[in-house]
Amino acid sequence: MIDSVFNFLAEHISAYGAVFIVSMIPLIELRGSVIVGTAFGLPWMNVLLLSIVGNMIPIPFILFFGKKLIAWLKTLPFLSKFTNWYESHLMNKSDTIQKFAFYGLWLFVGIPLPGTGAWSGSAIAALLDVPLKKSFPAIICGILTAGIIMTVASRGVVGLFQLFA
């Protein structure tokens, strides 16, 4: 099954295109794209750079339009339940973000755990009206941190020594 997904991506998009597109998908983001690139056997630096750039693209749109988008999604009957759950899930983490400001948002985005990432961090920043000059750099730092963590993790401990060989 997984082989057929990889083959489809490689044949129809290219391995590099697949890494780039996967890095922009909510909830998968950079964490998944680094794994996809590693599975394709692509050079780690290319995978890391494509994943970072792809993960950065949606961020300004979420920061500017996230609050309005969430409000609109709540009005749609088939998405309102999920949207309300997602918003409350994000807001449960808002105390940490507000308490530690820049570093809280950076860590929230940068530590690769389920429910965290650039999309969620941007949505929290939008919902909390965190100024762009604080939220954008924190999210970018988080993306860079997650990229490094995922690159090292996807290569394994032995692969750590091969990164610079």
PDB file of C-alpha atoms in Angstrom:
ATOM      1  CA  MET A   1       0.000   0.000   0.000  1.00  0.00           C
ATOM      2  CA  ILE A   2       2.670   2.506   1.041  1.00  0.00           C
ATOM      3  CA  ASP A   3       4.799   1.501  -1.949  1.00  0.00           C
ATOM      4  CA  SER A   4       1.932   2.268  -4.309  1.00  0.00           C
ATOM      5  CA  VAL A   5       1.467   5.737  -2.740  1.00  0.00           C
ATOM      6  CA  PHE A   6       5.184   6.481  -3.147  1.00  0.00           C
ATOM      7  CA  ASN A   7       5.144   5.176  -6.728  1.00  0.00           C
ATOM      8  CA  PHE A   8       2.119   7.330  -7.577  1.00  0.00           C
ATOM      9  CA  LEU A   9       3.774  10.436  -6.136  1.00  0.00           C
ATOM     10  CA  ALA A  10       7.095   9.730  -7.849  1.00  0.00           C
ATOM     11  CA  GLU A  11       5.480   9.024 -11.245  1.00  0.00           C
ATOM     12  CA  HIS A  12       2.938  11.840 -11.295  1.00  0.00           C
ATOM     13  CA  ILE A  13       4.525  14.611  -9.266  1.00  0.00           C
ATOM     14  CA  SER A  14       8.220  13.725  -8.772  1.00  0.00           C
ATOM     15  CA  ALA A  15       9.827  12.962  -5.456  1.00  0.00           C
ATOM     16  CA  TYR A  16      10.789  16.601  -4.894  1.00  0.00           C
ATOM     17  CA  GLY A  17       7.291  17.789  -5.771  1.00  0.00           C
ATOM     18  CA  ALA A  18       5.809  15.277  -3.346  1.00  0.00           C
ATOM     19  CA  VAL A  19       8.048  16.557  -0.529  1.00  0.00           C
ATOM     20  CA  PHE A  20       7.051  20.139  -1.289  1.00  0.00           C
ATOM     21  CA  ILE A  21       3.302  19.430  -1.475  1.00  0.00           C
ATOM     22  CA  VAL A  22       3.238  17.216   1.639  1.00  0.00           C
ATOM     23  CA  SER A  23       4.969  19.987   3.619  1.00  0.00           C
ATOM     24  CA  MET A  24       1.969  22.264   2.987  1.00  0.00           C
ATOM     25  CA  ILE A  25      -0.730  19.786   4.094  1.00  0.00           C
ATOM     26  CA  PRO A  26      -2.261  20.555   7.517  1.00  0.00           C
ATOM     27  CA  LEU A  27      -1.428  18.122  10.321  1.00  0.00           C
ATOM     28  CA  ILE A  28       1.210  16.378   8.160  1.00  0.00           C
ATOM     29  CA  GLU A  29       3.353  19.382   7.281  1.00  0.00           C
ATOM     30  CA  LEU A  30       7.126  19.332   7.520  1.00  0.00           C
ATOM     31  CA  ARG A  31       7.143  16.310   9.796  1.00  0.00           C
ATOM     32  CA  GLY A  32       5.646  14.144   7.087  1.00  0.00           C
ATOM     33  CA  SER A  33       7.515  15.689   4.187  1.00  0.00           C
ATOM     34  CA  VAL A  34      10.917  14.962   5.753  1.00  0.00           C
ATOM     35  CA  ILE A  35       9.887  11.326   6.169  1.00  0.00           C
ATOM     36  CA  VAL A  36       8.626  11.202   2.560  1.00  0.00           C
ATOM     37  CA  GLY A  37      11.885  12.680   1.275  1.00  0.00           C
ATOM     38  CA  THR A  38      13.905  10.239   3.353  1.00  0.00           C
ATOM     39  CA  ALA A  39      11.819   7.334   2.045  1.00  0.00           C
ATOM     40  CA  PHE A  40      12.521   8.472  -1.523  1.00  0.00           C
ATOM     41  CA  GLY A  41      16.228   8.535  -0.716  1.00  0.00           C
ATOM     42  CA  LEU A  42      16.629  12.216  -1.548  1.00  0.00           C
ATOM     43  CA  PRO A  43      19.607  14.187  -0.201  1.00  0.00           C
ATOM     44  CA  TRP A  44      18.843  15.395   3.319  1.00  0.00           C
ATOM     45  CA  MET A  45      19.680  19.044   2.620  1.00  0.00           C
ATOM     46  CA  ASN A  46      17.305  19.207  -0.367  1.00  0.00           C
ATOM     47  CA  VAL A  47      14.543  17.555   1.660  1.00  0.00           C
ATOM     48  CA  LEU A  48      15.059  19.910   4.594  1.00  0.00           C
ATOM     49  CA  LEU A  49      15.067  23.054   2.434  1.00  0.00           C
ATOM     50  CA  LEU A  50      12.008  22.029   0.387  1.00  0.00           C
ATOM     51  CA  SER A  51      10.137  21.038   3.539  1.00  0.00           C
ATOM     52  CA  ILE A  52      10.916  24.337   5.263  1.00  0.00           C
ATOM     53  CA  VAL A  53       9.929  26.474   2.265  1.00  0.00           C
ATOM     54  CA  GLY A  54       6.759  24.468   1.648  1.00  0.00           C
ATOM     55  CA  ASN A  55       5.762  24.640   5.298  1.00  0.00           C
ATOM     56  CA  MET A  56       6.282  28.425   5.347  1.00  0.00           C
ATOM     57  CA  ILE A  57       3.986  29.177   2.401  1.00  0.00           C
ATOM     58  CA  PRO A  58       0.595  28.825   4.180  1.00  0.00           C
ATOM     59  CA  ILE A  59       1.698  30.721   7.317  1.00  0.00           C
ATOM     60  CA  PRO A  60       1.004  34.329   6.232  1.00  0.00           C
ATOM     61  CA  PHE A  61      -2.422  33.338   4.912  1.00  0.00           C
ATOM     62  CA  ILE A  62      -3.333  31.624   8.184  1.00  0.00           C
ATOM     63  CA  LEU A  63      -2.058  34.556  10.253  1.00  0.00           C
ATOM     64  CA  PHE A  64      -4.083  37.051   8.215  1.00  0.00           C
ATOM     65  CA  PHE A  65      -7.230  35.037   7.508  1.00  0.00           C
ATOM     66  CA  GLY A  66      -7.240  32.241  10.119  1.00  0.00           C
ATOM     67  CA  LYS A  67      -9.667  33.872  12.515  1.00  0.00           C
ATOM     68  CA  LYS A  68     -12.145  34.665   9.732  1.00  0.00           C
ATOM     69  CA  LEU A  69     -11.754  31.209   8.212  1.00  0.00           C
ATOM     70  CA  ILE A  70     -12.470  29.486  11.527  1.00  0.00           C
ATOM     71  CA  ALA A  71     -15.526  31.692  12.060  1.00  0.00           C
ATOM     72  CA  TRP A  72     -16.775  30.823   8.565  1.00  0.00           C
ATOM     73  CA  LEU A  73     -16.118  27.086   8.997  1.00  0.00           C
ATOM     74  CA  LYS A  74     -18.239  27.147  12.157  1.00  0.00           C
ATOM     75  CA  THR A  75     -21.228  28.192  10.030  1.00  0.00           C
ATOM     76  CA  LEU A  76     -20.973  25.108   7.798  1.00  0.00           C
ATOM     77  CA  PRO A  77     -23.118  22.305   9.233  1.00  0.00           C
ATOM     78  CA  PHE A  78     -20.800  19.476   8.157  1.00  0.00           C
ATOM     79  CA  LEU A  79     -17.652  21.164   9.531  1.00  0.00           C
ATOM     80  CA  SER A  80     -18.942  23.086  12.536  1.00  0.00           C
ATOM     81  CA  LYS A  81     -18.477  20.255  15.041  1.00  0.00           C
ATOM     82  CA  PHE A  82     -14.879  19.608  13.962  1.00  0.00           C
ATOM     83  CA  THR A  83     -14.094  23.341  13.802  1.00  0.00           C
ATOM     84  CA  ASN A  84     -15.432  23.942  17.305  1.00  0.00           C
ATOM     85  CA  TRP A  85     -13.415  20.991  18.602  1.00  0.00           C
ATOM     86  CA  TYR A  86     -10.264  22.198  16.821  1.00  0.00           C
ATOM     87  CA  GLU A  87     -10.659  25.740  18.138  1.00  0.00           C
ATOM     88  CA  SER A  88     -11.173  24.545  21.716  1.00  0.00           C
ATOM     89  CA  HIS A  89      -8.191  22.188  21.327  1.00  0.00           C
ATOM     90  CA  LEU A  90      -6.037  25.113  20.206  1.00  0.00           C
ATOM     91  CA  MET A  91      -7.329  27.444  22.893  1.00  0.00           C
ATOM     92  CA  ASN A  92      -6.514  24.860  25.577  1.00  0.00           C
ATOM     93  CA  LYS A  93      -2.871  25.412  24.647  1.00  0.00           C
ATOM     94  CA  SER A  94      -3.198  29.196  24.522  1.00  0.00           C
ATOM     95  CA  ASP A  95      -2.158  29.745  28.160  1.00  0.00           C
ATOM     96  CA  THR A  96       1.295  28.332  27.424  1.00  0.00           C
ATOM     97  CA  ILE A  97       1.589  30.423  24.259  1.00  0.00           C
ATOM     98  CA  GLN A  98       0.575  33.625  26.050  1.00  0.00           C
ATOM     99  CA  LYS A  99       2.687  32.917  29.128  1.00  0.00           C
ATOM    100  CA  PHE A 100       5.904  32.344  27.218  1.00  0.00           C
ATOM    101  CA  ALA A 101       5.022  34.582  24.226  1.00  0.00           C
ATOM    102  CA  PHE A 102       7.648  34.226  21.482  1.00  0.00           C
ATOM    103  CA  TYR A 103       9.310  31.146  22.990  1.00  0.00           C
ATOM    104  CA  GLY A 104       5.996  29.452  23.714  1.00  0.00           C
ATOM    105  CA  LEU A 105       4.908  29.751  20.103  1.00  0.00           C
ATOM    106  CA  TRP A 106       8.368  28.696  18.916  1.00  0.00           C
ATOM    107  CA  LEU A 107       8.298  25.552  21.067  1.00  0.00           C
ATOM    108  CA  PHE A 108       4.694  24.779  20.162  1.00  0.00           C
ATOM    109  CA  VAL A 109       5.550  24.798  16.465  1.00  0.00           C
ATOM    110  CA  GLY A 110       9.030  23.309  16.805  1.00  0.00           C
ATOM    111  CA  ILE A 111       8.474  20.251  18.959  1.00  0.00           C
ATOM    112  CA  PRO A 112       7.138  17.515  16.686  1.00  0.00           C
ATOM    113  CA  LEU A 113       4.154  16.239  18.639  1.00  0.00           C
ATOM    114  CA  PRO A 114       0.637  15.437  17.407  1.00  0.00           C
ATOM    115  CA  GLY A 115      -1.513  18.557  17.170  1.00  0.00           C
ATOM    116  CA  THR A 116       1.398  20.961  16.962  1.00  0.00           C
ATOM    117  CA  GLY A 117       3.059  22.527  13.951  1.00  0.00           C
ATOM    118  CA  ALA A 118       3.040  25.621  11.803  1.00  0.00           C
ATOM    119  CA  TRP A 119      -0.643  25.409  10.876  1.00  0.00           C
ATOM    120  CA  SER A 120      -1.791  25.029  14.489  1.00  0.00           C
ATOM    121  CA  GLY A 121       0.693  27.614  15.749  1.00  0.00           C
ATOM    122  CA  SER A 122      -0.467  30.103  13.127  1.00  0.00           C
ATOM    123  CA  ALA A 123      -4.100  29.423  13.965  1.00  0.00           C
ATOM    124  CA  ILE A 124      -3.453  30.005  17.675  1.00  0.00           C
ATOM    125  CA  ALA A 125      -1.562  33.210  16.897  1.00  0.00           C
ATOM    126  CA  ALA A 126      -4.458  34.392  14.721  1.00  0.00           C
ATOM    127  CA  LEU A 127      -7.095  33.517  17.330  1.00  0.00           C
ATOM    128  CA  LEU A 128      -5.119  35.249  20.081  1.00  0.00           C
ATOM    129  CA  ASP A 129      -4.374  38.288  17.906  1.00  0.00           C
ATOM    130  CA  VAL A 130      -0.631  37.884  18.421  1.00  0.00           C
ATOM    131  CA  PRO A 131       1.046  40.672  16.422  1.00  0.00           C
ATOM    132  CA  LEU A 132       2.588  39.569  13.130  1.00  0.00           C
ATOM    133  CA  LYS A 133       6.035  40.864  14.086  1.00  0.00           C
ATOM    134  CA  LYS A 134       6.042  38.461  17.065  1.00  0.00           C
ATOM    135  CA  SER A 135       4.171  35.485  15.645  1.00  0.00           C
ATOM    136  CA  PHE A 136       5.829  35.133  12.236  1.00  0.00           C
ATOM    137  CA  PRO A 137       9.447  34.949  13.486  1.00  0.00           C
ATOM    138  CA  ALA A 138       8.443  32.538  16.274  1.00  0.00           C
ATOM    139  CA  ILE A 139       6.684  30.258  13.783  1.00  0.00           C
ATOM    140  CA  ILE A 140       9.645  30.368  11.393  1.00  0.00           C
ATOM    141  CA  CYS A 141      12.010  29.461  14.266  1.00  0.00           C
ATOM    142  CA  GLY A 142       9.663  26.604  15.139  1.00  0.00           C
ATOM    143  CA  ILE A 143       9.643  25.345  11.551  1.00  0.00           C
ATOM    144  CA  LEU A 144      13.458  25.404  11.475  1.00  0.00           C
ATOM    145  CA  THR A 145      13.622  23.578  14.809  1.00  0.00           C
ATOM    146  CA  ALA A 146      11.118  20.921  13.722  1.00  0.00           C
ATOM    147  CA  GLY A 147      12.997  20.507  10.442  1.00  0.00           C
ATOM    148  CA  ILE A 148      16.265  19.829  12.194  1.00  0.00           C
ATOM    149  CA  ILE A 149      14.670  17.452  14.704  1.00  0.00           C
ATOM    150  CA  MET A 150      12.823  15.524  11.997  1.00  0.00           C
ATOM    151  CA  THR A 151      15.850  15.336   9.699  1.00  0.00           C
ATOM    152  CA  VAL A 152      18.008  13.900  12.457  1.00  0.00           C
ATOM    153  CA  ALA A 153      15.219  11.562  13.628  1.00  0.00           C
ATOM    154  CA  SER A 154      14.433  10.339  10.107  1.00  0.00           C
ATOM    155  CA  ARG A 155      18.084   9.490   9.524  1.00  0.00           C
ATOM    156  CA  GLY A 156      18.454   7.709  12.848  1.00  0.00           C
ATOM    157  CA  VAL A 157      21.367   7.831  15.226  1.00  0.00           C
ATOM    158  CA  VAL A 158      23.747   6.245  12.708  1.00  0.00           C
ATOM    159  CA  GLY A 159      22.476   8.608  10.041  1.00  0.00           C
ATOM    160  CA  LEU A 160      23.462  11.557  12.225  1.00  0.00           C
ATOM    161  CA  PHE A 161      27.095  10.819  11.436  1.00  0.00           C
ATOM    162  CA  GLN A 162      26.301  10.440   7.731  1.00  0.00           C
ATOM    163  CA  LEU A 163      24.650  13.869   7.470  1.00  0.00           C
ATOM    164  CA  PHE A 164      27.996  15.590   7.275  1.00  0.00           C
ATOM    165  CA  ALA A 165      29.942  12.848   5.495  1.00  0.00           C
TER     166      ALA A 165
END
